[in-house]
Protein backbone atom coordinates (compact mmCIF):
# COMPACT_ATOMS: atom_id res chain seq x y z
CA UNK A 1 0.00 0.00 0.00
CA UNK A 2 1.20 3.51 -0.82
CA UNK A 3 -0.79 4.98 2.11
CA UNK A 4 -1.58 8.68 1.71
CA UNK A 5 0.06 10.37 -1.27
CA UNK A 6 0.17 14.07 -2.04
CA UNK A 7 1.20 15.96 -5.15
CA UNK A 8 2.98 18.20 -5.82
CA UNK A 9 5.70 18.11 -3.18
CA UNK A 10 6.57 21.79 -3.75
CA UNK A 11 4.70 24.60 -5.49
CA UNK A 12 5.29 28.32 -6.03
CA UNK A 13 2.34 30.49 -7.07
CA UNK A 14 1.81 34.13 -7.79
CA UNK A 15 -0.91 36.05 -5.98
CA UNK A 16 -4.25 35.49 -7.65
CA UNK A 17 -3.38 32.19 -9.31
CA UNK A 18 -5.45 29.11 -8.65
CA UNK A 19 -4.33 25.53 -8.19
CA UNK A 20 -5.36 22.14 -6.86
CA UNK A 21 -3.44 20.11 -4.31
CA UNK A 22 -3.98 16.43 -4.87
CA UNK A 23 -4.46 13.82 -2.15
CA UNK A 24 -5.12 10.11 -2.59
CA UNK A 25 -5.27 7.13 -0.23
CA UNK A 26 -5.44 3.41 -0.96
CA UNK A 27 -6.56 2.20 2.48
CA UNK A 28 -10.31 2.51 1.81
CA UNK A 29 -10.61 5.10 4.58
CA UNK A 30 -13.91 6.94 4.83
CA UNK A 31 -12.57 9.99 6.67
CA UNK A 32 -10.19 12.42 4.96
CA UNK A 33 -9.03 15.86 5.98
CA UNK A 34 -6.78 18.73 5.04
CA UNK A 35 -4.57 20.63 7.50
CA UNK A 36 -2.18 23.50 7.14
CA UNK A 37 0.94 23.80 9.30
CA UNK A 38 2.48 27.19 9.95
CA UNK A 39 5.43 28.03 12.22
CA UNK A 40 4.22 28.59 15.77
CA UNK A 41 0.64 27.68 14.89
CA UNK A 42 0.56 23.90 14.88
CA UNK A 43 -1.77 21.98 12.57
CA UNK A 44 -5.10 23.62 11.75
CA UNK A 45 -8.00 21.83 10.09
CA UNK A 46 -9.14 23.35 6.78
CA UNK A 47 -11.82 20.95 5.48
CA UNK A 48 -12.78 17.36 6.08
CA UNK A 49 -14.93 14.64 4.54
CA UNK A 50 -16.67 11.68 6.16
CA UNK A 51 -17.29 9.93 2.85
CA UNK A 52 -17.78 10.38 -0.88
CA UNK A 53 -20.07 13.32 -1.56
CA UNK A 54 -19.89 14.68 2.03
CA UNK A 55 -17.60 17.53 3.06
CA UNK A 56 -17.56 20.06 5.86
CA UNK A 57 -15.56 23.06 7.01
CA UNK A 58 -12.86 22.97 9.61
CA UNK A 59 -11.21 25.74 11.57
CA UNK A 60 -9.73 27.77 8.67
CA UNK A 61 -11.78 27.11 5.49
CA UNK A 62 -11.74 30.56 3.85
CA UNK A 63 -10.04 30.63 0.44
CA UNK A 64 -10.22 26.86 -0.02
CA UNK A 65 -12.67 24.50 -1.68
CA UNK A 66 -12.90 20.72 -1.53
CA UNK A 67 -14.93 17.96 -3.13
CA UNK A 68 -15.03 14.21 -2.61
CA UNK A 69 -16.26 12.34 -5.66
CA UNK A 70 -14.53 9.05 -4.77
CA UNK A 71 -13.41 7.36 -1.55
CA UNK A 72 -9.78 7.52 -2.67
CA UNK A 73 -9.35 11.18 -3.66
CA UNK A 74 -9.78 14.45 -1.77
CA UNK A 75 -8.39 17.44 -3.71
CA UNK A 76 -7.95 20.88 -2.14
CA UNK A 77 -8.50 23.88 -4.40
CA UNK A 78 -7.07 27.34 -3.85
CA UNK A 79 -9.35 29.70 -5.70
CA UNK A 80 -7.20 32.84 -5.76
CA UNK A 81 -3.90 32.35 -3.96
CA UNK A 82 -2.79 34.91 -1.38
CA UNK A 83 0.55 35.25 0.46
CA UNK A 84 -1.27 34.30 3.68
CA UNK A 85 -1.79 30.85 2.18
CA UNK A 86 1.94 30.18 2.13
CA UNK A 87 2.17 27.07 4.29
CA UNK A 88 2.76 23.34 4.40
CA UNK A 89 -0.41 21.41 3.62
CA UNK A 90 -1.06 17.92 4.93
CA UNK A 91 -3.75 15.49 3.91
CA UNK A 92 -4.80 12.80 6.37
CA UNK A 93 -7.12 9.82 6.30
CA UNK A 94 -8.65 7.38 8.77
CA UNK A 95 -11.45 4.91 9.24
CA UNK A 96 -14.62 6.60 10.41
CA UNK A 97 -15.06 4.07 13.19
CA UNK A 98 -13.19 4.07 16.47
CA UNK A 99 -14.58 7.39 17.66
CA UNK A 100 -12.10 9.25 19.80
CA UNK A 101 -9.42 6.61 19.23
CA UNK A 102 -9.44 7.01 15.46
CA UNK A 103 -5.87 6.90 14.11
CA UNK A 104 -5.06 9.36 11.36
CA UNK A 105 -2.49 8.65 8.67
CA UNK A 106 -0.80 11.70 7.20
CA UNK A 107 0.69 12.27 3.77
CA UNK A 108 4.18 13.75 3.27
CA UNK A 109 2.88 17.28 2.70
CA UNK A 110 2.89 19.95 -0.01
CA UNK A 111 5.04 23.01 0.57
CA UNK A 112 3.30 25.99 -1.01
CA UNK A 113 4.76 29.47 -1.44
CA UNK A 114 2.61 32.34 -2.70
CA UNK A 115 4.54 35.36 -3.94
CA UNK B 1 -7.59 30.59 21.76
CA UNK B 2 -5.11 27.71 21.83
CA UNK B 3 -6.93 24.80 23.42
CA UNK B 4 -3.80 22.69 23.85
CA UNK B 5 -0.63 24.23 25.26
CA UNK B 6 2.58 22.28 24.80
CA UNK B 7 5.74 22.93 26.78
CA UNK B 8 8.53 23.43 26.34
CA UNK B 9 8.36 24.74 22.80
CA UNK B 10 12.03 23.85 22.16
CA UNK B 11 14.25 21.32 23.94
CA UNK B 12 17.88 20.50 23.20
CA UNK B 13 19.53 17.74 25.21
CA UNK B 14 22.46 15.33 25.09
CA UNK B 15 22.10 11.70 24.18
CA UNK B 16 21.36 9.60 27.25
CA UNK B 17 19.44 12.28 29.14
CA UNK B 18 15.82 11.95 30.23
CA UNK B 19 13.13 14.46 29.34
CA UNK B 20 9.45 15.20 29.76
CA UNK B 21 7.18 17.26 27.54
CA UNK B 22 3.75 18.44 28.55
CA UNK B 23 0.40 18.99 26.89
CA UNK B 24 -2.09 21.00 28.93
CA UNK B 25 -5.62 22.26 28.43
CA UNK B 26 -8.55 23.67 30.37
CA UNK B 27 -10.84 21.48 28.28
CA UNK B 28 -11.71 17.82 28.73
CA UNK B 29 -10.87 15.52 25.84
CA UNK B 30 -12.27 12.12 24.91
CA UNK B 31 -8.78 11.01 24.00
CA UNK B 32 -5.29 12.40 23.58
CA UNK B 33 -2.95 11.41 20.81
CA UNK B 34 0.80 11.94 20.47
CA UNK B 35 2.48 12.24 17.07
CA UNK B 36 6.10 12.58 16.03
CA UNK B 37 7.00 14.53 12.91
CA UNK B 38 10.41 14.45 11.25
CA UNK B 39 11.64 17.21 8.89
CA UNK B 40 9.96 17.06 5.50
CA UNK B 41 7.50 14.38 6.59
CA UNK B 42 3.95 14.18 7.87
CA UNK B 43 3.14 13.42 11.52
CA UNK B 44 3.15 9.77 12.56
CA UNK B 45 0.91 8.54 15.36
CA UNK B 46 2.79 7.21 18.41
CA UNK B 47 0.00 6.48 20.88
CA UNK B 48 -3.60 7.20 21.87
CA UNK B 49 -4.65 7.46 25.53
CA UNK B 50 -8.32 7.34 26.42
CA UNK B 51 -8.85 6.70 30.13
CA UNK B 52 -8.06 9.27 32.82
CA UNK B 53 -4.85 8.26 34.60
CA UNK B 54 -3.88 5.87 31.80
CA UNK B 55 -0.19 5.15 31.29
CA UNK B 56 1.16 3.63 28.08
CA UNK B 57 4.73 2.65 27.32
CA UNK B 58 6.35 2.41 23.92
CA UNK B 59 9.93 1.19 24.47
CA UNK B 60 11.69 4.20 26.10
CA UNK B 61 8.64 6.47 25.75
CA UNK B 62 6.04 6.72 28.52
CA UNK B 63 2.76 8.51 27.93
CA UNK B 64 0.35 9.53 30.66
CA UNK B 65 -3.18 10.93 30.47
CA UNK B 66 -4.21 13.14 33.36
CA UNK B 67 -6.90 11.94 35.76
CA UNK B 68 -9.27 14.69 34.60
CA UNK B 69 -8.44 14.03 30.90
CA UNK B 70 -7.30 17.63 30.45
CA UNK B 71 -3.56 17.07 30.17
CA UNK B 72 -0.93 14.58 29.13
CA UNK B 73 2.81 14.07 29.36
CA UNK B 74 5.44 12.27 27.33
CA UNK B 75 8.57 11.06 29.12
CA UNK B 76 11.58 9.78 27.19
CA UNK B 77 14.22 7.78 29.03
CA UNK B 78 17.82 7.77 27.81
CA UNK B 79 17.14 9.84 24.72
CA UNK B 80 18.77 8.85 21.46
CA UNK B 81 19.57 10.95 18.38
CA UNK B 82 16.79 9.10 16.56
CA UNK B 83 14.28 10.67 18.96
CA UNK B 84 14.91 14.07 17.37
CA UNK B 85 11.74 15.54 15.90
CA UNK B 86 8.63 17.60 16.50
CA UNK B 87 6.28 16.05 19.06
CA UNK B 88 2.64 17.00 18.68
CA UNK B 89 -0.24 16.28 20.99
CA UNK B 90 -3.80 16.25 19.68
CA UNK B 91 -7.02 16.12 21.64
CA UNK B 92 -10.20 14.55 20.32
CA UNK B 93 -13.57 16.02 21.21
CA UNK B 94 -16.99 15.00 20.01
CA UNK B 95 -18.33 17.19 17.23
CA UNK B 96 -21.76 15.87 16.49
CA UNK B 97 -21.34 12.49 14.82
CA UNK B 98 -17.60 12.90 14.52
CA UNK B 99 -14.61 13.49 16.68
CA UNK B 100 -12.41 16.42 15.73
CA UNK B 101 -8.74 16.66 16.56
CA UNK B 102 -7.23 19.84 17.96
CA UNK B 103 -3.44 19.99 17.76
CA UNK B 104 -0.99 21.69 20.04
CA UNK B 105 1.83 23.76 18.55
CA UNK B 106 4.40 21.08 19.24
CA UNK B 107 7.68 20.57 21.08
CA UNK B 108 10.78 20.54 18.89
CA UNK B 109 13.24 18.09 20.42
CA UNK B 110 16.89 17.93 19.40
CA UNK B 111 19.02 15.14 20.81
CA UNK B 112 22.71 15.84 20.35
CA UNK B 113 25.30 13.04 20.09
mmCIF file of C-alpha atoms in Angstrom:
data_model
loop_
_atom_site.group_PDB
_atom_site.id
_atom_site.type_symbol
_atom_site.label_atom_id
_atom_site.label_comp_id
_atom_site.label_asym_id
_atom_site.label_seq_id
_atom_site.Cartn_x
_atom_site.Cartn_y
_atom_site.Cartn_z
ATOM 1 C CA UNK A 1 0.000 0.000 0.000
ATOM 2 C CA UNK A 2 1.198 3.508 -0.820
ATOM 3 C CA UNK A 3 -0.786 4.978 2.110
ATOM 4 C CA UNK A 4 -1.577 8.679 1.707
ATOM 5 C CA UNK A 5 0.056 10.368 -1.269
ATOM 6 C CA UNK A 6 0.174 14.072 -2.035
ATOM 7 C CA UNK A 7 1.201 15.964 -5.150
ATOM 8 C CA UNK A 8 2.981 18.196 -5.822
ATOM 9 C CA UNK A 9 5.704 18.109 -3.175
ATOM 10 C CA UNK A 10 6.571 21.787 -3.752
ATOM 11 C CA UNK A 11 4.704 24.604 -5.491
ATOM 12 C CA UNK A 12 5.289 28.320 -6.033
ATOM 13 C CA UNK A 13 2.338 30.487 -7.071
ATOM 14 C CA UNK A 14 1.814 34.134 -7.794
ATOM 15 C CA UNK A 15 -0.907 36.047 -5.975
ATOM 16 C CA UNK A 16 -4.250 35.491 -7.648
ATOM 17 C CA UNK A 17 -3.378 32.188 -9.310
ATOM 18 C CA UNK A 18 -5.448 29.107 -8.646
ATOM 19 C CA UNK A 19 -4.328 25.531 -8.194
ATOM 20 C CA UNK A 20 -5.365 22.141 -6.864
ATOM 21 C CA UNK A 21 -3.437 20.115 -4.313
ATOM 22 C CA UNK A 22 -3.975 16.426 -4.869
ATOM 23 C CA UNK A 23 -4.458 13.816 -2.148
ATOM 24 C CA UNK A 24 -5.117 10.110 -2.591
ATOM 25 C CA UNK A 25 -5.272 7.128 -0.229
ATOM 26 C CA UNK A 26 -5.445 3.414 -0.958
ATOM 27 C CA UNK A 27 -6.563 2.204 2.480
ATOM 28 C CA UNK A 28 -10.313 2.512 1.811
ATOM 29 C CA UNK A 29 -10.609 5.104 4.583
ATOM 30 C CA UNK A 30 -13.914 6.941 4.834
ATOM 31 C CA UNK A 31 -12.572 9.988 6.670
ATOM 32 C CA UNK A 32 -10.189 12.417 4.957
ATOM 33 C CA UNK A 33 -9.032 15.856 5.984
ATOM 34 C CA UNK A 34 -6.781 18.732 5.036
ATOM 35 C CA UNK A 35 -4.571 20.629 7.500
ATOM 36 C CA UNK A 36 -2.179 23.501 7.139
ATOM 37 C CA UNK A 37 0.939 23.803 9.299
ATOM 38 C CA UNK A 38 2.479 27.191 9.951
ATOM 39 C CA UNK A 39 5.426 28.029 12.222
ATOM 40 C CA UNK A 40 4.224 28.586 15.770
ATOM 41 C CA UNK A 41 0.638 27.681 14.888
ATOM 42 C CA UNK A 42 0.563 23.905 14.875
ATOM 43 C CA UNK A 43 -1.768 21.982 12.574
ATOM 44 C CA UNK A 44 -5.097 23.616 11.749
ATOM 45 C CA UNK A 45 -8.001 21.833 10.092
ATOM 46 C CA UNK A 46 -9.141 23.349 6.777
ATOM 47 C CA UNK A 47 -11.824 20.952 5.478
ATOM 48 C CA UNK A 48 -12.776 17.357 6.078
ATOM 49 C CA UNK A 49 -14.932 14.640 4.541
ATOM 50 C CA UNK A 50 -16.668 11.677 6.160
ATOM 51 C CA UNK A 51 -17.286 9.927 2.853
ATOM 52 C CA UNK A 52 -17.777 10.385 -0.876
ATOM 53 C CA UNK A 53 -20.066 13.324 -1.558
ATOM 54 C CA UNK A 54 -19.890 14.678 2.028
ATOM 55 C CA UNK A 55 -17.598 17.526 3.056
ATOM 56 C CA UNK A 56 -17.563 20.062 5.864
ATOM 57 C CA UNK A 57 -15.556 23.061 7.015
ATOM 58 C CA UNK A 58 -12.857 22.969 9.611
ATOM 59 C CA UNK A 59 -11.213 25.735 11.574
ATOM 60 C CA UNK A 60 -9.730 27.772 8.669
ATOM 61 C CA UNK A 61 -11.785 27.112 5.494
ATOM 62 C CA UNK A 62 -11.735 30.555 3.854
ATOM 63 C CA UNK A 63 -10.045 30.627 0.444
ATOM 64 C CA UNK A 64 -10.217 26.862 -0.019
ATOM 65 C CA UNK A 65 -12.671 24.499 -1.683
ATOM 66 C CA UNK A 66 -12.904 20.724 -1.534
ATOM 67 C CA UNK A 67 -14.930 17.956 -3.130
ATOM 68 C CA UNK A 68 -15.031 14.207 -2.605
ATOM 69 C CA UNK A 69 -16.263 12.339 -5.661
ATOM 70 C CA UNK A 70 -14.531 9.052 -4.766
ATOM 71 C CA UNK A 71 -13.411 7.356 -1.552
ATOM 72 C CA UNK A 72 -9.780 7.524 -2.668
ATOM 73 C CA UNK A 73 -9.352 11.182 -3.664
ATOM 74 C CA UNK A 74 -9.784 14.445 -1.773
ATOM 75 C CA UNK A 75 -8.391 17.443 -3.706
ATOM 76 C CA UNK A 76 -7.954 20.879 -2.139
ATOM 77 C CA UNK A 77 -8.505 23.884 -4.398
ATOM 78 C CA UNK A 78 -7.067 27.335 -3.854
ATOM 79 C CA UNK A 79 -9.349 29.697 -5.704
ATOM 80 C CA UNK A 80 -7.199 32.840 -5.756
ATOM 81 C CA UNK A 81 -3.900 32.350 -3.956
ATOM 82 C CA UNK A 82 -2.793 34.911 -1.382
ATOM 83 C CA UNK A 83 0.555 35.246 0.456
ATOM 84 C CA UNK A 84 -1.275 34.302 3.685
ATOM 85 C CA UNK A 85 -1.792 30.849 2.184
ATOM 86 C CA UNK A 86 1.944 30.177 2.134
ATOM 87 C CA UNK A 87 2.169 27.071 4.290
ATOM 88 C CA UNK A 88 2.758 23.343 4.404
ATOM 89 C CA UNK A 89 -0.412 21.413 3.622
ATOM 90 C CA UNK A 90 -1.064 17.922 4.929
ATOM 91 C CA UNK A 91 -3.749 15.491 3.907
ATOM 92 C CA UNK A 92 -4.798 12.799 6.372
ATOM 93 C CA UNK A 93 -7.118 9.818 6.297
ATOM 94 C CA UNK A 94 -8.648 7.376 8.768
ATOM 95 C CA UNK A 95 -11.454 4.912 9.242
ATOM 96 C CA UNK A 96 -14.617 6.605 10.412
ATOM 97 C CA UNK A 97 -15.056 4.068 13.187
ATOM 98 C CA UNK A 98 -13.192 4.065 16.471
ATOM 99 C CA UNK A 99 -14.578 7.390 17.665
ATOM 100 C CA UNK A 100 -12.104 9.249 19.797
ATOM 101 C CA UNK A 101 -9.421 6.606 19.228
ATOM 102 C CA UNK A 102 -9.435 7.007 15.456
ATOM 103 C CA UNK A 103 -5.867 6.895 14.108
ATOM 104 C CA UNK A 104 -5.057 9.365 11.364
ATOM 105 C CA UNK A 105 -2.489 8.646 8.673
ATOM 106 C CA UNK A 106 -0.795 11.698 7.196
ATOM 107 C CA UNK A 107 0.688 12.272 3.765
ATOM 108 C CA UNK A 108 4.179 13.749 3.265
ATOM 109 C CA UNK A 109 2.880 17.279 2.700
ATOM 110 C CA UNK A 110 2.890 19.945 -0.012
ATOM 111 C CA UNK A 111 5.037 23.012 0.566
ATOM 112 C CA UNK A 112 3.304 25.994 -1.008
ATOM 113 C CA UNK A 113 4.764 29.471 -1.443
ATOM 114 C CA UNK A 114 2.607 32.338 -2.701
ATOM 115 C CA UNK A 115 4.537 35.356 -3.941
ATOM 116 C CA UNK B 1 -7.590 30.588 21.758
ATOM 117 C CA UNK B 2 -5.114 27.715 21.827
ATOM 118 C CA UNK B 3 -6.934 24.803 23.418
ATOM 119 C CA UNK B 4 -3.801 22.695 23.853
ATOM 120 C CA UNK B 5 -0.634 24.229 25.259
ATOM 121 C CA UNK B 6 2.584 22.282 24.795
ATOM 122 C CA UNK B 7 5.742 22.935 26.780
ATOM 123 C CA UNK B 8 8.528 23.427 26.341
ATOM 124 C CA UNK B 9 8.359 24.741 22.801
ATOM 125 C CA UNK B 10 12.027 23.853 22.162
ATOM 126 C CA UNK B 11 14.246 21.323 23.938
ATOM 127 C CA UNK B 12 17.875 20.503 23.198
ATOM 128 C CA UNK B 13 19.529 17.745 25.208
ATOM 129 C CA UNK B 14 22.461 15.331 25.087
ATOM 130 C CA UNK B 15 22.103 11.702 24.177
ATOM 131 C CA UNK B 16 21.357 9.598 27.248
ATOM 132 C CA UNK B 17 19.442 12.283 29.143
ATOM 133 C CA UNK B 18 15.822 11.953 30.233
ATOM 134 C CA UNK B 19 13.132 14.464 29.336
ATOM 135 C CA UNK B 20 9.451 15.200 29.764
ATOM 136 C CA UNK B 21 7.184 17.264 27.544
ATOM 137 C CA UNK B 22 3.748 18.439 28.545
ATOM 138 C CA UNK B 23 0.404 18.994 26.887
ATOM 139 C CA UNK B 24 -2.094 21.004 28.929
ATOM 140 C CA UNK B 25 -5.618 22.258 28.435
ATOM 141 C CA UNK B 26 -8.546 23.672 30.370
ATOM 142 C CA UNK B 27 -10.844 21.477 28.276
ATOM 143 C CA UNK B 28 -11.712 17.820 28.735
ATOM 144 C CA UNK B 29 -10.872 15.519 25.840
ATOM 145 C CA UNK B 30 -12.265 12.123 24.915
ATOM 146 C CA UNK B 31 -8.775 11.014 23.996
ATOM 147 C CA UNK B 32 -5.292 12.395 23.585
ATOM 148 C CA UNK B 33 -2.945 11.410 20.806
ATOM 149 C CA UNK B 34 0.800 11.937 20.466
ATOM 150 C CA UNK B 35 2.480 12.244 17.068
ATOM 151 C CA UNK B 36 6.101 12.580 16.026
ATOM 152 C CA UNK B 37 7.002 14.535 12.911
ATOM 153 C CA UNK B 38 10.415 14.448 11.248
ATOM 154 C CA UNK B 39 11.636 17.212 8.895
ATOM 155 C CA UNK B 40 9.960 17.058 5.501
ATOM 156 C CA UNK B 41 7.496 14.378 6.594
ATOM 157 C CA UNK B 42 3.954 14.183 7.874
ATOM 158 C CA UNK B 43 3.139 13.421 11.523
ATOM 159 C CA UNK B 44 3.148 9.767 12.555
ATOM 160 C CA UNK B 45 0.906 8.540 15.359
ATOM 161 C CA UNK B 46 2.787 7.213 18.412
ATOM 162 C CA UNK B 47 0.001 6.483 20.885
ATOM 163 C CA UNK B 48 -3.598 7.203 21.868
ATOM 164 C CA UNK B 49 -4.650 7.464 25.530
ATOM 165 C CA UNK B 50 -8.316 7.336 26.418
ATOM 166 C CA UNK B 51 -8.848 6.702 30.128
ATOM 167 C CA UNK B 52 -8.063 9.270 32.820
ATOM 168 C CA UNK B 53 -4.851 8.256 34.596
ATOM 169 C CA UNK B 54 -3.885 5.868 31.799
ATOM 170 C CA UNK B 55 -0.193 5.151 31.287
ATOM 171 C CA UNK B 56 1.159 3.629 28.083
ATOM 172 C CA UNK B 57 4.725 2.648 27.316
ATOM 173 C CA UNK B 58 6.347 2.414 23.923
ATOM 174 C CA UNK B 59 9.926 1.191 24.470
ATOM 175 C CA UNK B 60 11.688 4.203 26.101
ATOM 176 C CA UNK B 61 8.645 6.470 25.747
ATOM 177 C CA UNK B 62 6.039 6.717 28.519
ATOM 178 C CA UNK B 63 2.760 8.508 27.930
ATOM 179 C CA UNK B 64 0.345 9.527 30.657
ATOM 180 C CA UNK B 65 -3.179 10.927 30.467
ATOM 181 C CA UNK B 66 -4.213 13.139 33.362
ATOM 182 C CA UNK B 67 -6.900 11.943 35.763
ATOM 183 C CA UNK B 68 -9.271 14.690 34.598
ATOM 184 C CA UNK B 69 -8.443 14.034 30.904
ATOM 185 C CA UNK B 70 -7.297 17.626 30.448
ATOM 186 C CA UNK B 71 -3.562 17.071 30.165
ATOM 187 C CA UNK B 72 -0.930 14.583 29.131
ATOM 188 C CA UNK B 73 2.805 14.074 29.356
ATOM 189 C CA UNK B 74 5.437 12.270 27.332
ATOM 190 C CA UNK B 75 8.569 11.062 29.116
ATOM 191 C CA UNK B 76 11.582 9.781 27.187
ATOM 192 C CA UNK B 77 14.224 7.777 29.033
ATOM 193 C CA UNK B 78 17.823 7.767 27.813
ATOM 194 C CA UNK B 79 17.136 9.841 24.721
ATOM 195 C CA UNK B 80 18.769 8.848 21.459
ATOM 196 C CA UNK B 81 19.571 10.953 18.379
ATOM 197 C CA UNK B 82 16.791 9.100 16.556
ATOM 198 C CA UNK B 83 14.276 10.669 18.959
ATOM 199 C CA UNK B 84 14.908 14.070 17.370
ATOM 200 C CA UNK B 85 11.742 15.535 15.896
ATOM 201 C CA UNK B 86 8.625 17.598 16.496
ATOM 202 C CA UNK B 87 6.284 16.046 19.061
ATOM 203 C CA UNK B 88 2.640 17.001 18.683
ATOM 204 C CA UNK B 89 -0.243 16.282 20.992
ATOM 205 C CA UNK B 90 -3.796 16.249 19.675
ATOM 206 C CA UNK B 91 -7.019 16.117 21.640
ATOM 207 C CA UNK B 92 -10.203 14.550 20.320
ATOM 208 C CA UNK B 93 -13.569 16.025 21.214
ATOM 209 C CA UNK B 94 -16.986 14.996 20.014
ATOM 210 C CA UNK B 95 -18.331 17.185 17.228
ATOM 211 C CA UNK B 96 -21.762 15.867 16.493
ATOM 212 C CA UNK B 97 -21.342 12.490 14.823
ATOM 213 C CA UNK B 98 -17.604 12.899 14.519
ATOM 214 C CA UNK B 99 -14.609 13.487 16.678
ATOM 215 C CA UNK B 100 -12.408 16.423 15.726
ATOM 216 C CA UNK B 101 -8.743 16.663 16.560
ATOM 217 C CA UNK B 102 -7.226 19.836 17.964
ATOM 218 C CA UNK B 103 -3.440 19.990 17.758
ATOM 219 C CA UNK B 104 -0.995 21.695 20.040
ATOM 220 C CA UNK B 105 1.834 23.764 18.545
ATOM 221 C CA UNK B 106 4.400 21.080 19.242
ATOM 222 C CA UNK B 107 7.680 20.566 21.083
ATOM 223 C CA UNK B 108 10.779 20.545 18.886
ATOM 224 C CA UNK B 109 13.239 18.088 20.415
ATOM 225 C CA UNK B 110 16.891 17.931 19.397
ATOM 226 C CA UNK B 111 19.020 15.139 20.813
ATOM 227 C CA UNK B 112 22.707 15.839 20.345
ATOM 228 C CA UNK B 113 25.300 13.043 20.088
#
